[in-house]
XYZ file of C-alpha atoms in Angstrom:
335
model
C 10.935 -1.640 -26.608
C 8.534 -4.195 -27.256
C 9.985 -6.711 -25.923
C 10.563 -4.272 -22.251
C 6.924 -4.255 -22.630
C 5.966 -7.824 -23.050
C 7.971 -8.980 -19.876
C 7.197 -6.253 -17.807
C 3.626 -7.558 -18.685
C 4.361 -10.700 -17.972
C 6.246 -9.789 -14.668
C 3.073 -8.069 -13.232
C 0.874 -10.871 -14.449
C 2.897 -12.984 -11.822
C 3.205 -10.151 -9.191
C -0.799 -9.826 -9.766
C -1.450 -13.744 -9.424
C 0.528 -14.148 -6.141
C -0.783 -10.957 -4.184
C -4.191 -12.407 -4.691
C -3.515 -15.714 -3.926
C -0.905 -15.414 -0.929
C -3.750 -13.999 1.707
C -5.734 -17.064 1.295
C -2.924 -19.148 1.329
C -1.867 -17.660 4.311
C -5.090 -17.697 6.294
C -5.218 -21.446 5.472
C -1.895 -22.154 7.118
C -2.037 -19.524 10.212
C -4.918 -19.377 12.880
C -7.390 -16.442 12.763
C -5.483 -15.130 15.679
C -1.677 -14.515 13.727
C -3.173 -13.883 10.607
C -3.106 -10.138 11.121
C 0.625 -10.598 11.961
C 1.499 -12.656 9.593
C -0.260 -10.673 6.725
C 1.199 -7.286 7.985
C 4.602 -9.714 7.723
C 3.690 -10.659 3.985
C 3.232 -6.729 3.156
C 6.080 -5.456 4.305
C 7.927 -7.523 1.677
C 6.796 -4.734 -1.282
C 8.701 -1.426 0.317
C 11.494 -3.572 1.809
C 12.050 -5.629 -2.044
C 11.388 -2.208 -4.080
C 14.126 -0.230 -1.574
C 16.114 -3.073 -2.103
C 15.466 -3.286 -5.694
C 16.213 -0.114 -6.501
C 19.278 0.355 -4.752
C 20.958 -3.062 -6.127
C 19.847 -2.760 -9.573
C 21.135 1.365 -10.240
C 24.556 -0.118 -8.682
C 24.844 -3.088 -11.096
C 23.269 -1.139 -13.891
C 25.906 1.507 -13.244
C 28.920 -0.728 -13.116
C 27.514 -3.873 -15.739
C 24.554 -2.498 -17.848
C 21.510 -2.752 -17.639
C 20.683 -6.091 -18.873
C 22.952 -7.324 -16.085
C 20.596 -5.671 -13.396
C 17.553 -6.937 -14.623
C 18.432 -10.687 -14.669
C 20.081 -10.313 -11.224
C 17.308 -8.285 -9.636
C 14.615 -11.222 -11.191
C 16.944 -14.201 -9.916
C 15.028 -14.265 -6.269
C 12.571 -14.503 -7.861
C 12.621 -17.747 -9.543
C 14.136 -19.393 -6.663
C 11.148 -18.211 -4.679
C 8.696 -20.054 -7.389
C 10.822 -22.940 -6.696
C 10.303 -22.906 -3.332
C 6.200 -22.071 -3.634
C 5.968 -25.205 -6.622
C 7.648 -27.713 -3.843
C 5.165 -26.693 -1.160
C 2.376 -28.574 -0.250
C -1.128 -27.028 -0.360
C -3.326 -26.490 2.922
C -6.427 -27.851 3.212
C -8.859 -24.843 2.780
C -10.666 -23.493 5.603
C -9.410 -26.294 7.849
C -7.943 -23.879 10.274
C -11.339 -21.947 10.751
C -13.088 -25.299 12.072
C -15.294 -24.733 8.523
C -14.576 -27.195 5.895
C -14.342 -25.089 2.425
C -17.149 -26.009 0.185
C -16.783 -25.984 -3.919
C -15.443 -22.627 -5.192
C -18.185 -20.343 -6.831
C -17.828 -18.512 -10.130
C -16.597 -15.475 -9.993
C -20.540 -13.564 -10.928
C -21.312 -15.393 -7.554
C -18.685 -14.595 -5.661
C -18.876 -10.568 -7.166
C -22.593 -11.064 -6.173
C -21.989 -11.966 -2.166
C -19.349 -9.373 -1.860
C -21.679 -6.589 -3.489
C -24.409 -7.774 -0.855
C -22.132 -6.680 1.895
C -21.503 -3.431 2.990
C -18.943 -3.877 4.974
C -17.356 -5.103 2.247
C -17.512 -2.307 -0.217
C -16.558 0.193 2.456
C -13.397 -1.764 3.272
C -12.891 -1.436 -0.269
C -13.655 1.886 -0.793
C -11.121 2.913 2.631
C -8.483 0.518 1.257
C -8.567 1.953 -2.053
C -8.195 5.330 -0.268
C -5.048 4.007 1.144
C -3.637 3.094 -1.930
C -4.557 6.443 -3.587
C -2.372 8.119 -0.661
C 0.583 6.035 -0.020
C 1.355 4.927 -3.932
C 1.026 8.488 -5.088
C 3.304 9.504 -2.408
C 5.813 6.853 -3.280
C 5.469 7.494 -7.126
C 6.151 11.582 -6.754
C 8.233 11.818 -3.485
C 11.535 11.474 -5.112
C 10.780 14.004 -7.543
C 9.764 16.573 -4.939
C 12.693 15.714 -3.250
C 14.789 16.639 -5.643
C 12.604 19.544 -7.506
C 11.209 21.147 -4.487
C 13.288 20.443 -2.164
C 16.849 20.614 -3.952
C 18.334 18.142 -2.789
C 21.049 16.485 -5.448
C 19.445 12.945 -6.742
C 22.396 10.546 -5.669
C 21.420 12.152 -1.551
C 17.714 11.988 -2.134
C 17.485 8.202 -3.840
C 19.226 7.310 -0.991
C 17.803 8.779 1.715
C 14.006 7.825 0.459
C 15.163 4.398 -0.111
C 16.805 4.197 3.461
C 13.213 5.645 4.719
C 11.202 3.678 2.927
C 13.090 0.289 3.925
C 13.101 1.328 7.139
C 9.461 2.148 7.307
C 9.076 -1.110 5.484
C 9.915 -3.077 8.265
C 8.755 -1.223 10.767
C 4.875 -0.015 9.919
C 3.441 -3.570 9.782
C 5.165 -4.472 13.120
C 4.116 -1.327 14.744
C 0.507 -2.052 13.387
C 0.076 -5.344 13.684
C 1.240 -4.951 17.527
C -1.374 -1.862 17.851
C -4.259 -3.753 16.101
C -3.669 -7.516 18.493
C -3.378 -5.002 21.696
C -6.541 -3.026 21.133
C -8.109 -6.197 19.660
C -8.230 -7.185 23.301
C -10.471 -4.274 24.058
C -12.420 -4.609 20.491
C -13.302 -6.748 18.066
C -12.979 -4.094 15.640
C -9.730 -2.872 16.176
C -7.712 -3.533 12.998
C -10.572 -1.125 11.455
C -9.949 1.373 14.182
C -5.640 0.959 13.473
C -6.526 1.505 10.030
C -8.254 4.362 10.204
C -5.468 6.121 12.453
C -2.852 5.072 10.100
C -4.289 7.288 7.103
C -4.977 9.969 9.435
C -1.361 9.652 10.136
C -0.407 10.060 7.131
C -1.902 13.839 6.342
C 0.094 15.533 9.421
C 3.619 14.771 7.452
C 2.724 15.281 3.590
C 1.669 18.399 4.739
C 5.507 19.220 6.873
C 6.614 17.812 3.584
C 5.102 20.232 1.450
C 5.383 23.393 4.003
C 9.285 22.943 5.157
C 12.124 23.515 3.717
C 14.083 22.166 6.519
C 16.062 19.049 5.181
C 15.722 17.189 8.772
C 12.078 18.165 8.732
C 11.313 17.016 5.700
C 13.281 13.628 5.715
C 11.662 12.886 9.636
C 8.178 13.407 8.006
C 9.046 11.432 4.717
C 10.209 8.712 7.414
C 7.005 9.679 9.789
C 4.533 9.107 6.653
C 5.656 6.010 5.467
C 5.563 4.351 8.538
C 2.008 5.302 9.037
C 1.279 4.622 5.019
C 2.942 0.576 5.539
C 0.884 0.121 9.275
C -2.274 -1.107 7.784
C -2.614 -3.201 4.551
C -1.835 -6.530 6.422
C -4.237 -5.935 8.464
C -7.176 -4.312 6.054
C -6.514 -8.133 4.612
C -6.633 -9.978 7.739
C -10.335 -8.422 7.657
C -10.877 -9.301 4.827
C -10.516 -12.833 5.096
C -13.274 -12.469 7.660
C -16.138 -11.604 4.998
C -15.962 -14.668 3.005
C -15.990 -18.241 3.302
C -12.789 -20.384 2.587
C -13.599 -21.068 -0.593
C -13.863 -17.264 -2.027
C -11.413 -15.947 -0.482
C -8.897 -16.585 -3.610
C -11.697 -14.298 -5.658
C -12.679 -12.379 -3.058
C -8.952 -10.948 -2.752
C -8.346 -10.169 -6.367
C -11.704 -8.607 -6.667
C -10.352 -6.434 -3.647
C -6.996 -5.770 -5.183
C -8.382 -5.172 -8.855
C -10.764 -2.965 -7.081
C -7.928 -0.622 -4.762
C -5.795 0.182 -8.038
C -8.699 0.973 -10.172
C -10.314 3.563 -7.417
C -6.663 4.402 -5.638
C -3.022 4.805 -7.962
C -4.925 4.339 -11.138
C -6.135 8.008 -10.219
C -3.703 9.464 -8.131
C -0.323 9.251 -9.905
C -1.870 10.938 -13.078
C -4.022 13.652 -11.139
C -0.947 14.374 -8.861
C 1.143 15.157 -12.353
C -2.383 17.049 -14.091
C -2.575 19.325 -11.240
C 1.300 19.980 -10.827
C 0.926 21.015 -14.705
C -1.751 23.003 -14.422
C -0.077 25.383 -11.939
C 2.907 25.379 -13.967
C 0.694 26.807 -17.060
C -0.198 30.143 -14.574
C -4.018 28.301 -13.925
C -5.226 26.597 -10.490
C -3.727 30.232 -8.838
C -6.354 29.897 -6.301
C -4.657 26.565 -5.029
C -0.937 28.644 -5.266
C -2.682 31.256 -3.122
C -3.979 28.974 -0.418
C -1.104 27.123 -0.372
C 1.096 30.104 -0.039
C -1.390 30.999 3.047
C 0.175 27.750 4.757
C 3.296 28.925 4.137
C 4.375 26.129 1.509
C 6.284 28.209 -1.980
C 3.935 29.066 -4.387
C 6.946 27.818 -7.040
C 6.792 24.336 -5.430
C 3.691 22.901 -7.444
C 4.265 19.537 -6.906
C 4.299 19.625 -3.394
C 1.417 22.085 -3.312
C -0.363 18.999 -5.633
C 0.621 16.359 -3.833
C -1.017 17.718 -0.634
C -4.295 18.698 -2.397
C -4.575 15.581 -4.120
C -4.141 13.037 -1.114
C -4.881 14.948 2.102
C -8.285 14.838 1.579
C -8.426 11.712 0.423
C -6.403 10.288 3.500
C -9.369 11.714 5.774
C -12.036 10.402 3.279
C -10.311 7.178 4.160
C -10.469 7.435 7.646
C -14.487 7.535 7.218
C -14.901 4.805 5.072
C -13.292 2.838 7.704
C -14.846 3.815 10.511
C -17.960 3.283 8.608
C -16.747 0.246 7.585
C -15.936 -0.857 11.710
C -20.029 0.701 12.200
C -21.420 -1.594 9.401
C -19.543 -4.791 11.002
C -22.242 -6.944 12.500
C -19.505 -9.268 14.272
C -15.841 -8.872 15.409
C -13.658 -8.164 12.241
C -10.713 -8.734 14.322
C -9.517 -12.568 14.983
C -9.037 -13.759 18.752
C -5.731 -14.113 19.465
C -5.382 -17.697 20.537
């Protein structure tokens, strides 16, 4: 068990090191003007590897063990450092017609992005994001299957299906939203990102209330699409706070940031509050919930919807607020 634990550590020591890194990277490669494509690109690669993922290693674990799925499932992986190690480095900022100057410390780089509030309110609406969608993904199955009774074997592979689907389709659908109404607005990957969490309220709810199996799956499908449509470009806006040479820090600062205020909370408190009901307390929750029209046996769901619904138009708020506080266009000409 140990062991499980020191290279999963390990595992999400890497996965930490490149999400940080890889929207820098990227913005020193690509022109302001793709960058919200090409980010929205890089971000789909988490639902579409994780359906993947999941799918490939219950098969193998199923037919060759365990063991056998992990080192196959972690194989891409070292091919892909390969790959990165034989790369050449950009030269930073040269694509933004400002030569990068040294890199601060991190105190000085926390200190510029805690002067900004634009900053801390795209924070503060990404981390909302995260709190919606990754509680969602964590819980979903289970409600699936709990709720909804639907055997495991249909509803693993159904989600997955969704989810890769959604995957692949979210960041394309809003990165081609954001570059059409950036023509109109220099703030529209904001205004995209704001929709998307909206989105994403209308179909947790159908999730929660119906008992329909094509309702249910068409709003699991509906939600994710709306929950993947953003985070590529929530970076792309990012990279537009902060010089060249911060934008390494800057982005794990943001990251660290998102977890702490977003899943960190919302996978336990979805699970607290499913408990709760469970134990005969929280009835005033059953009782509203039953008002919908959702089961007042189906705590879970009931939980789920309490938990990120209100968060998900919190979100929308922050950035709005966060498109208000924006002295200058947060949204790159496209070239």
């Amino acid at each position: 068990m140990g062991q499980l634990a020191a290279v999963r550590g390990v595992v999400g020591l890497g996965e930490a090191s490149h999400m940080a890194n890889t929207p820098s990277l990227l913005s020193d490669v690509f022109p302001a003007g793709r960058r919200g494509r090409v980010l929205s690109v890089f971000y789909s690669a988490a639902p579409i590897g994780a359906a993947i993922g999941v799918a490939l290693a219950g098969w193998l674990a199923g037919h060759y063990g365990w063991r056998v799925a992990c080192v196959v499932v972690g194989l891409p992986g070292l091919v892909a450092a390969g790959l990165l190690y034989r790369s050449r480095e950009p030269v930073r900022g040269a694509l933004d017609g400002i030569p990068a100057g040294p890199a601060p410390s991190f105190g000085a780089t926390l200190k510029v992005l805690l002067a900004r509030p634009a900053f801390i309110g795209l924070v503060l609406g990404f981390a909302a994001s995260v709190f919606v969608q990754n509680a969602v993904e964590y819980w979903m199955p289970t409600i699936l299957q709990r709720d909804k009774a639907i055997p495991i074997a249909e509803a693993n592979a159904t989600y997955g299906a969704m989810v890769f689907i959604a995957g692949i389709v979210g960041p394309l659908v809003g990165a081609t939203a954001g570059d059409a109404l950036g023509r109109r607005t220099g703030r529209a990957y904001l205004y995209v990102a704001a929709i998307a969490i909206l989105g994403t309220a209308l179909p947790i709810g159908l999730i929660a209330a119906s008992a329909d199996r094509s309702v249910v799956f068409g709003s699991v499908l509906l939600e994710a699409l709306f929950g993947n449509a953003a985070p590529g470009l929530v970076m792309a806006v990012a990279m537009t706070y902060v010089g060249a040479e911060m934008r390494g820090t800057a982005t794990a600062i943001l990251l660290t940031s998102i977890h702490l205020l977003g899943d960190f909370i919302s996978w336990p408190l979805v699970g607290a509050l499913s408990t709760s009901m469970s134990d005969g307390r929280l009835s005033g929750l059953v009782g509203a919930a039953e008002w919908f029209g959702i089961d007042p046996g189906h705590h879970l769901s009931i939980s789920l919807m309490a938990v990120t619904v209100p968060v998900a138009l919190l979100g929308a708020v922050f950035y709005l607020r966060t498109a208000a506080l924006s002295s200058a266009s947060v949204t790159p000409a496209t070239p």
